[in-house]
Short mmCIF file of C-alpha atoms in Angstrom, two decimals:
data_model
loop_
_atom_site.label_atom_id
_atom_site.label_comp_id
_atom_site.label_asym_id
_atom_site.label_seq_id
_atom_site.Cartn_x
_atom_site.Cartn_y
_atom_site.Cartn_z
CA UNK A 1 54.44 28.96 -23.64
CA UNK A 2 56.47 30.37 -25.65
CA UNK A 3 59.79 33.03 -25.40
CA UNK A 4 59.97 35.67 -27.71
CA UNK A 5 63.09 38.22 -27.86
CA UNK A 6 62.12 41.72 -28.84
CA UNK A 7 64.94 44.32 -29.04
CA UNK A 8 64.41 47.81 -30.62
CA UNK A 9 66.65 50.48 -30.67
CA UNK A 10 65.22 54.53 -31.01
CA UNK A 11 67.12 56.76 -32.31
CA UNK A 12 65.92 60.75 -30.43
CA UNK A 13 66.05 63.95 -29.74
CA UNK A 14 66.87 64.12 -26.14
CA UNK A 15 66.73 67.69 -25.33
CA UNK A 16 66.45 71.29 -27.08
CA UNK A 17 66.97 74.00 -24.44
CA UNK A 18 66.86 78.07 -24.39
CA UNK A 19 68.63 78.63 -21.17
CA UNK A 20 68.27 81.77 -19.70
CA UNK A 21 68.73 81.55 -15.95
CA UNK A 22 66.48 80.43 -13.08
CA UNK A 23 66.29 83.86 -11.39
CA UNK A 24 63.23 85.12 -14.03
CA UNK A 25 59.55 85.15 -13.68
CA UNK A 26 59.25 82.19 -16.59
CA UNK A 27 62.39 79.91 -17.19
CA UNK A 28 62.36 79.78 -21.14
CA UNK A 29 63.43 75.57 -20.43
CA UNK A 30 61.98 73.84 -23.11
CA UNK A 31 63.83 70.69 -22.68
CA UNK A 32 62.49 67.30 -23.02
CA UNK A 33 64.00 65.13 -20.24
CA UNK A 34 65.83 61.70 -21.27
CA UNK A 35 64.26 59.75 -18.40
CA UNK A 36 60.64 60.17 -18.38
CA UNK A 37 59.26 62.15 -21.76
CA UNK A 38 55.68 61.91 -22.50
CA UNK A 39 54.89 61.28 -26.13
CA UNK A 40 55.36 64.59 -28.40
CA UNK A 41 51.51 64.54 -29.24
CA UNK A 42 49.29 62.95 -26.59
CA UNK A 43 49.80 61.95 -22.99
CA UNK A 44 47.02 59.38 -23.13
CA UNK A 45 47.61 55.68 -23.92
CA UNK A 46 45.81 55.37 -27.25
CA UNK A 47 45.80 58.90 -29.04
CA UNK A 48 42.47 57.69 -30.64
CA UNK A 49 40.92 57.87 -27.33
CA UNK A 50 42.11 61.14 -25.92
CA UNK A 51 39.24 62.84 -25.62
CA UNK A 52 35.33 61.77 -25.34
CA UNK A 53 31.98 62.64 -26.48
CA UNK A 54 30.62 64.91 -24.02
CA UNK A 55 27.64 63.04 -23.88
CA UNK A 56 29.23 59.91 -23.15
CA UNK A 57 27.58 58.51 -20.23
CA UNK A 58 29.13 58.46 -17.02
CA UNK A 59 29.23 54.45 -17.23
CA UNK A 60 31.81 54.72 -20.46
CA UNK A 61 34.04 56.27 -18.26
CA UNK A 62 34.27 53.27 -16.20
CA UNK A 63 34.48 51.52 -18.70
CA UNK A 64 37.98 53.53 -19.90
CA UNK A 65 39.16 53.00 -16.74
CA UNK A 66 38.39 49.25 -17.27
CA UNK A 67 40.24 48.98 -20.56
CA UNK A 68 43.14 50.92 -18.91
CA UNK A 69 43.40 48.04 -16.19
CA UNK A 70 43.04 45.25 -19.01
CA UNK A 71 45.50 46.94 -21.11
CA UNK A 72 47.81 46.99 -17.73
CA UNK A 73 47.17 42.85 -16.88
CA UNK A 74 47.89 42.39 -20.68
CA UNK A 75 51.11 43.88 -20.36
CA UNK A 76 52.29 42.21 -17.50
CA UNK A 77 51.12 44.53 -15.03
CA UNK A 78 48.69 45.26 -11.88
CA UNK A 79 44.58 45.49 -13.37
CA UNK A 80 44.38 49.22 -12.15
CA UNK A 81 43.31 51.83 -14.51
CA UNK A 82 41.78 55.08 -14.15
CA UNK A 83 40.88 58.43 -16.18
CA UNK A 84 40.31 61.89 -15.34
CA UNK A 85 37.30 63.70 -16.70
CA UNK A 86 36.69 67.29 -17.20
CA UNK A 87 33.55 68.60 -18.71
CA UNK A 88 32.60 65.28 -20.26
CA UNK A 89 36.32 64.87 -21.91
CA UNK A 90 38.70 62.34 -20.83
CA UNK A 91 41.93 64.43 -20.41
CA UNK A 92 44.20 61.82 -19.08
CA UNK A 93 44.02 58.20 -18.99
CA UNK A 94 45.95 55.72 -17.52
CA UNK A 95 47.54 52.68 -15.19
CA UNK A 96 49.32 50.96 -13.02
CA UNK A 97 52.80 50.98 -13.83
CA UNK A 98 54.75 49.53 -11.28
CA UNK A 99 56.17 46.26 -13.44
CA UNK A 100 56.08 48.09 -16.72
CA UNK A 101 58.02 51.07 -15.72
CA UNK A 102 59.25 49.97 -11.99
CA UNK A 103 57.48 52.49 -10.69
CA UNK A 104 56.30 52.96 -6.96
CA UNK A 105 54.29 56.53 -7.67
CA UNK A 106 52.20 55.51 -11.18
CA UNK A 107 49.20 54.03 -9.05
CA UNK A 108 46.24 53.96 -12.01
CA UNK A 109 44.76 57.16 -10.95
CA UNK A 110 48.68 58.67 -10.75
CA UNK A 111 49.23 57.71 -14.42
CA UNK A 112 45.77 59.20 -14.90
CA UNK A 113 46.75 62.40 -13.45
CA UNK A 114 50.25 62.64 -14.89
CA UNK A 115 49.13 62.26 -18.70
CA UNK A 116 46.63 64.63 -18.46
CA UNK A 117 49.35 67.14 -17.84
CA UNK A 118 49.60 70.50 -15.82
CA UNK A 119 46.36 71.38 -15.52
CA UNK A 120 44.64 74.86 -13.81
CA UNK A 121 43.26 74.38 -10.31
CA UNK A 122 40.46 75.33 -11.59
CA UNK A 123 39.89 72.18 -14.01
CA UNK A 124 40.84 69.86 -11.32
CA UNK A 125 37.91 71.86 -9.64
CA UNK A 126 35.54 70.35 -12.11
CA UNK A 127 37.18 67.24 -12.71
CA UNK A 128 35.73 63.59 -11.68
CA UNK A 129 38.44 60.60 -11.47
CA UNK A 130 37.24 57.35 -12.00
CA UNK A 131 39.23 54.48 -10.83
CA UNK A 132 39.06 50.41 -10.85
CA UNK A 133 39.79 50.02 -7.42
CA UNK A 134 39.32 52.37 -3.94
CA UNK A 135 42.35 54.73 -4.08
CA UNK A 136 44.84 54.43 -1.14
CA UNK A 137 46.68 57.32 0.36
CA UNK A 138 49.35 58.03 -2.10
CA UNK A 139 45.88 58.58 -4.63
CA UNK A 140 43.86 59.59 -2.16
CA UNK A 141 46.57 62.54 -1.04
CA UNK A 142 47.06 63.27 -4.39
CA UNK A 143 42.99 63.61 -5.11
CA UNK A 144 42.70 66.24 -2.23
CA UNK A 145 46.17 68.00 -3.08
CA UNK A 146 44.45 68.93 -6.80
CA UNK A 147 40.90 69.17 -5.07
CA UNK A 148 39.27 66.77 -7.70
CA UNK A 149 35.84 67.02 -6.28
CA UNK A 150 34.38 63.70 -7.34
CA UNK A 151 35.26 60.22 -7.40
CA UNK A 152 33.77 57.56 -8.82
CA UNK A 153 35.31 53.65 -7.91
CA UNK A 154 34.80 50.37 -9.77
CA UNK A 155 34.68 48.34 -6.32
CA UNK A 156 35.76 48.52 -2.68
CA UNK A 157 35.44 44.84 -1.85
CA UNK A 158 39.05 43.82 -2.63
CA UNK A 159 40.99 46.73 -1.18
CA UNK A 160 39.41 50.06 0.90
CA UNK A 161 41.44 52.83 0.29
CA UNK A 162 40.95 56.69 1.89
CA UNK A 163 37.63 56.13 1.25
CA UNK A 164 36.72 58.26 4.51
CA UNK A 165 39.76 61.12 4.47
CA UNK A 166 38.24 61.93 0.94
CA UNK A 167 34.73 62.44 2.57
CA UNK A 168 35.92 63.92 5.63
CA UNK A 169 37.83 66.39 3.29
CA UNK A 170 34.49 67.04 1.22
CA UNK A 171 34.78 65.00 -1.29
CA UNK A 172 31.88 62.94 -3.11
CA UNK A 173 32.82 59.73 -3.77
CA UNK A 174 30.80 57.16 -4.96
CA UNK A 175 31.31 53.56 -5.00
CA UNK A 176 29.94 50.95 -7.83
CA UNK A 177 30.72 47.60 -6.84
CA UNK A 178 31.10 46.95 -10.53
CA UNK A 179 31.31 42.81 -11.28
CA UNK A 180 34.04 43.30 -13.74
CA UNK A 181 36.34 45.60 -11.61
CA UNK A 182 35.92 42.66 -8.31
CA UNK A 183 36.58 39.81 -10.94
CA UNK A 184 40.00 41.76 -12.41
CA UNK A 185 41.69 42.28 -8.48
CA UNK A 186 40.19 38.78 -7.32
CA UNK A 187 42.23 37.07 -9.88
CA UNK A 188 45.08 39.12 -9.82
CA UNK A 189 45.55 39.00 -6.30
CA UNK A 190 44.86 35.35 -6.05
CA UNK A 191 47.78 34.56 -8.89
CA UNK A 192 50.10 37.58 -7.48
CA UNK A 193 49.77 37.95 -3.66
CA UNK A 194 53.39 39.10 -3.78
CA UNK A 195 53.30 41.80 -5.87
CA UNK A 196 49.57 43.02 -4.69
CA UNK A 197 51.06 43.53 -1.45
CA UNK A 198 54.24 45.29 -2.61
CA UNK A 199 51.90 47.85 -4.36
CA UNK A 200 50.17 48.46 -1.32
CA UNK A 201 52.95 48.90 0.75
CA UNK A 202 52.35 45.40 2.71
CA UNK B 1 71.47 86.83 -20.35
CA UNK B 2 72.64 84.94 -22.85
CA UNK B 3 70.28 82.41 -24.17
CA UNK B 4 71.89 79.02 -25.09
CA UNK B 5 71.04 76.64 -27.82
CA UNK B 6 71.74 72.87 -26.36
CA UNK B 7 70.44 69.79 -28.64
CA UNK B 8 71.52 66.66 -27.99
CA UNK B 9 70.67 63.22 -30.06
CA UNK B 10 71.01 59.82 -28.37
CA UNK B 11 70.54 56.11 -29.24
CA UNK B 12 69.33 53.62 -27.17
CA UNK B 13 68.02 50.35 -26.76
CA UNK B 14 64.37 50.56 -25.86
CA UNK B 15 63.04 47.18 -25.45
CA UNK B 16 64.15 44.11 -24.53
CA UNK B 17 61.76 41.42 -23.66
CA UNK B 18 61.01 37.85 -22.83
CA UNK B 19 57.13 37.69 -23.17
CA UNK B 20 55.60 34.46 -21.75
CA UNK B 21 51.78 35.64 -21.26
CA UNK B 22 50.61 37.28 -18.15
CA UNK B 23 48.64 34.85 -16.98
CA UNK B 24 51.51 33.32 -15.00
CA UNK B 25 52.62 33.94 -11.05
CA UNK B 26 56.24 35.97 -12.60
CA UNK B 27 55.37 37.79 -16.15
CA UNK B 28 59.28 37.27 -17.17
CA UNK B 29 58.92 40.92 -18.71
CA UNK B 30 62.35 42.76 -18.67
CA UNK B 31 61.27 45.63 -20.41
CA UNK B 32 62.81 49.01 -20.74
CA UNK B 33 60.34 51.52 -21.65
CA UNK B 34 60.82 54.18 -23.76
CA UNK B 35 59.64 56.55 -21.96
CA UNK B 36 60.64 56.71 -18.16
CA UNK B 37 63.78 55.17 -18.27
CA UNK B 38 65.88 55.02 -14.90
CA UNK B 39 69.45 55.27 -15.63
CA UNK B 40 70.79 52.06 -16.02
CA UNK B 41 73.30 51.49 -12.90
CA UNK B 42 71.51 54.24 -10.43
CA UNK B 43 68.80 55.70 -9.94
CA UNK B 44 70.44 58.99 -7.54
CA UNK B 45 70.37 62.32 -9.81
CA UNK B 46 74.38 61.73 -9.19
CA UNK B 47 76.02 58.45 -9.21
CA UNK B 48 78.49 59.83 -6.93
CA UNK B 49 76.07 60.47 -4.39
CA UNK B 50 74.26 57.27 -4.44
CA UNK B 51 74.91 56.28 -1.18
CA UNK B 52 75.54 57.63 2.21
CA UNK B 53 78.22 56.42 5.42
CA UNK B 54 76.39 55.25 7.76
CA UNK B 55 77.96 57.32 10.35
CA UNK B 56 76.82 60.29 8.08
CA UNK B 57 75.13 62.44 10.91
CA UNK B 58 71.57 63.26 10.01
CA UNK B 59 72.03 67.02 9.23
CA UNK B 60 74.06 65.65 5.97
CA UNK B 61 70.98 64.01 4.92
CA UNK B 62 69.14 67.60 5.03
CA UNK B 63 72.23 69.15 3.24
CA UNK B 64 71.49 66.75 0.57
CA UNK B 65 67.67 66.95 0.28
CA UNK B 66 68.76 70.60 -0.11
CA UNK B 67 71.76 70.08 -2.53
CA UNK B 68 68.77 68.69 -4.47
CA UNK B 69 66.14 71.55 -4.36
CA UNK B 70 69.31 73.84 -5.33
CA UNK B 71 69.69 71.49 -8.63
CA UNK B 72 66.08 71.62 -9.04
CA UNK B 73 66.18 75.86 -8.93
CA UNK B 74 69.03 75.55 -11.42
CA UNK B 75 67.05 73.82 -14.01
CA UNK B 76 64.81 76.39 -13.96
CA UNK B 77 62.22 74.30 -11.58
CA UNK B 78 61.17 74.18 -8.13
CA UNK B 79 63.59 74.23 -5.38
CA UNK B 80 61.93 71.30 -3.21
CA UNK B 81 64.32 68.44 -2.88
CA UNK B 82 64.34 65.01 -0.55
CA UNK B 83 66.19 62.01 0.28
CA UNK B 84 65.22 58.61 1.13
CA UNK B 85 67.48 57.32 4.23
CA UNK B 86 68.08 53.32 5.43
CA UNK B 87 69.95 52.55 7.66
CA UNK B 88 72.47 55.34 7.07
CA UNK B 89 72.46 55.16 3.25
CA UNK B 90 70.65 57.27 0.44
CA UNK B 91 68.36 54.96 -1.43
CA UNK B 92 66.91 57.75 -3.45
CA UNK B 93 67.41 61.33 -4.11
CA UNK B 94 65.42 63.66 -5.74
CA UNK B 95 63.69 67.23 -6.39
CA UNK B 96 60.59 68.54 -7.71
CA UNK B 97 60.15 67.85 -11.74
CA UNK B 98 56.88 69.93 -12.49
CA UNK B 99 58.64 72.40 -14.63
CA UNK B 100 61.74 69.85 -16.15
CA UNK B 101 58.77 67.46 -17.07
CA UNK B 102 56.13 69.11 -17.26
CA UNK B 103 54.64 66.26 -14.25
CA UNK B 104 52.39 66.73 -11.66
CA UNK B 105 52.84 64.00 -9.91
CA UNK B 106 57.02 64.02 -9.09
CA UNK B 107 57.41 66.34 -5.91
CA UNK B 108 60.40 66.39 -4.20
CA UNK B 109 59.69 63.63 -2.06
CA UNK B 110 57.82 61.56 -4.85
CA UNK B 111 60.70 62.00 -7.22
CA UNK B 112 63.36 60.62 -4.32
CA UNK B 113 60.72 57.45 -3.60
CA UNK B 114 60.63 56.98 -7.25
CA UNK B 115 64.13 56.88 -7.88
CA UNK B 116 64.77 54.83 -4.98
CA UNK B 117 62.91 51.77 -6.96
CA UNK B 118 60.89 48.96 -5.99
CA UNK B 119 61.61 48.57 -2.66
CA UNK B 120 60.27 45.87 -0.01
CA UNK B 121 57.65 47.21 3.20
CA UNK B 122 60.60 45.98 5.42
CA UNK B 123 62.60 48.82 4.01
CA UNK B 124 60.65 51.23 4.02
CA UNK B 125 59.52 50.41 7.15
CA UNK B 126 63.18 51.43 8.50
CA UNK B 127 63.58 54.49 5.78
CA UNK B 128 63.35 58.25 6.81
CA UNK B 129 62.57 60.81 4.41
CA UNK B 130 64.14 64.06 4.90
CA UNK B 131 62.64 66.69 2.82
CA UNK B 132 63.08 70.24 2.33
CA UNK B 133 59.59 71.45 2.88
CA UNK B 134 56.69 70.31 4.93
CA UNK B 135 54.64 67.72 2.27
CA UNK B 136 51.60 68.24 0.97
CA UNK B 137 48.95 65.67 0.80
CA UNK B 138 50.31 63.65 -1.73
CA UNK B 139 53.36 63.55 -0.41
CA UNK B 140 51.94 62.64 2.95
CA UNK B 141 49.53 59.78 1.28
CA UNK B 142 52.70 58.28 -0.08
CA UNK B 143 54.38 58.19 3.27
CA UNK B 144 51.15 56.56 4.54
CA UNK B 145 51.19 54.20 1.86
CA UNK B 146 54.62 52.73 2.23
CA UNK B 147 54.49 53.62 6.10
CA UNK B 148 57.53 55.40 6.51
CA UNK B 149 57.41 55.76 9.89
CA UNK B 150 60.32 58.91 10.10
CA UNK B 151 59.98 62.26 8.43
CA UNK B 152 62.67 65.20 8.52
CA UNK B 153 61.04 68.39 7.04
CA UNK B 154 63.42 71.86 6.33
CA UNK B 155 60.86 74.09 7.17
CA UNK B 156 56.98 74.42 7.48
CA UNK B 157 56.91 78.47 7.55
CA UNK B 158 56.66 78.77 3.90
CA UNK B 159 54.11 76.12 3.24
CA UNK B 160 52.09 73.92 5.61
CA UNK B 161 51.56 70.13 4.85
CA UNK B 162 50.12 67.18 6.34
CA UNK B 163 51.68 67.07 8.84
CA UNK B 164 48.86 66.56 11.23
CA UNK B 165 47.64 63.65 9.46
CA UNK B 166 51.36 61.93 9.51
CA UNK B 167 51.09 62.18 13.50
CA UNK B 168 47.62 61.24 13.90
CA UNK B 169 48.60 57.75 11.73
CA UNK B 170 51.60 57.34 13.81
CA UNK B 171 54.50 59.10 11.68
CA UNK B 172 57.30 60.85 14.09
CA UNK B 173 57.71 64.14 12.05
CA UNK B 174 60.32 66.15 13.36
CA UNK B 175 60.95 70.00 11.70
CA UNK B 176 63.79 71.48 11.70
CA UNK B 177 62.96 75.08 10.49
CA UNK B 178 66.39 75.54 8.66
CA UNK B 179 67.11 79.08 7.34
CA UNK B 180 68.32 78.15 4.09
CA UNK B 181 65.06 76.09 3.14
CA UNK B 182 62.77 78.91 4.14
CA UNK B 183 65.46 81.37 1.83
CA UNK B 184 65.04 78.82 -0.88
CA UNK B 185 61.02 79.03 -0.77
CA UNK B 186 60.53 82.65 0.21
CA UNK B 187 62.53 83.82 -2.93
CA UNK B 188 61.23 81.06 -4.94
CA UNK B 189 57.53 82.08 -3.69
CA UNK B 190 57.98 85.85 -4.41
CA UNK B 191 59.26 85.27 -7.89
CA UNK B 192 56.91 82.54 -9.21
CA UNK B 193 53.76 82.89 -7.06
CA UNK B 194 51.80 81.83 -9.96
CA UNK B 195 54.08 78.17 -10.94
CA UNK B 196 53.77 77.70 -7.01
CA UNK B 197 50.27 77.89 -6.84
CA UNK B 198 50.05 75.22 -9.65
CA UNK B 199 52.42 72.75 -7.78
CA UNK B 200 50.56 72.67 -4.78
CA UNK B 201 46.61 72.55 -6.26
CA UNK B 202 45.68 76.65 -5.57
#
């Protein structure tokens, strides 16, 4: 196994702002925060995969929530991936990012949510959210906050999330027990008990 | 109202890592990423605030949640703002980043979780969260998640939460109905009715 050392250094532009006061209807703040700035051109992972046929079928968008989880183990990180789909379009896609990023709020279907951007209530309206893994209540809260109708999950067997909230709440969620989803979290949480239960609040 | 040009330019390391596969029990990843970095020595919104005497009586930990949401209105955002409290000290401070960062998922309280870091369940199992305004359902999934069993709230008159849901899991939610929280929201509502409806799914 070996150690490789990989330093890069970006050079920026931090933040452009027209200030004009917080007191108006729409703050003119364009500014593009130092700490967490989405790319300039795409808030998905892979810009080639923004958006989607519309007649993909439902089963590719597991799928992209599959190689969102992958892409997550492969970079160190918890197999959780998710995307959000509106009218047959991916508009956000994303994972896990609590060793990548040391984050405690970029659950899969967070990441998901947050690169796809503001959004209209009524697009969340039509939106379905397909996960890897039952969402828990941070997700789950988040799912009825935005009142994202439908959910679609990879597999309940290694973790059972809000499963019922979202269904007491109205909303349709659907469950696959997909083989590929139970194999990812089985082996993670066999190799990473520690870290499985710190993303789970355990 | 004058309208100010700011621009400012920085350079900084992005990445440093030790790769070694992530097939192990520890990835030995110490990456930085470019693109939600904490600041290096804290993660409070002021390093000067970081932390809290202990014998700091609770109503300064509601003066600072709303020290926060009056930041947050100065940016030109959303005047919600929270703190994370153990054991006397601030572990995390934040406010509500929709409009500074254009996210959807960094509420007040999600902001002051997030910048409190990784943090074990035995922590946040002693933590209370003190927030300006009653929290919404993703707010209130989050507190479920980590099972923070202690929640301060400003003021529920301007916008209702979960709070039911905290109680009925168990979560001792206490509300305080301060006057300047409901002054920040009820001027805040009345001016940007639409960029409130966004931030809380209507």
């Amino acid at each position: 196994m070996g150690l490789r050392l990989a330093a890069r250094v970006s050079v920026r532009l931090v933040s452009v702002r027209l200030v004009s006061g917080h007191d108006g209807h729409r703050p003119q703040t364009l500014r593009v925060p130092p700490r967490w700035a989405p790319p300039p051109t795409c808030r998905s992972t892979s810009s080639a995969r923004t958006t989607t046929p519309a007649s993909l079928n439902p089963t590719a968008f597991l799928d992209a929530a599959i190689d969102e989880a992958e892409l997550g183990l492969a970079e160190g990180g918890i197999p959780i991936g998710a995307v959000l789909v509106h009218q047959g379009k991916i508009l956000g896609r994303g994972h896990n990012r609590r060793v990548q990023q040391g984050s405690v709020v970029l659950h899969g279907e967070m990441d998901a949510l947050e690169r796809a951007g503001r959004q209209r209530a009524s697009v969340y309206r039509e939106c379905t959210l397909y996960t890897t893994l039952s969402p828990c209540a941070m997700c789950s809260g988040t799912i009825l906050l935005y009142g994202i109708p439908h959910v679609v999950i990879g597999e309940n067997r290694t973790f059972q999330g809000e499963e019922e909230l979202l269904r007491s709440r109205g909303v349709n969620v659907e469950v696959l027990q997909d083989e590929r989803c139970i194999a990812l979290m089985t082996r993670f949480i066999a190799a990473q008990p520690g870290l499985w239960a710190e993303d789970i609040g355990e």
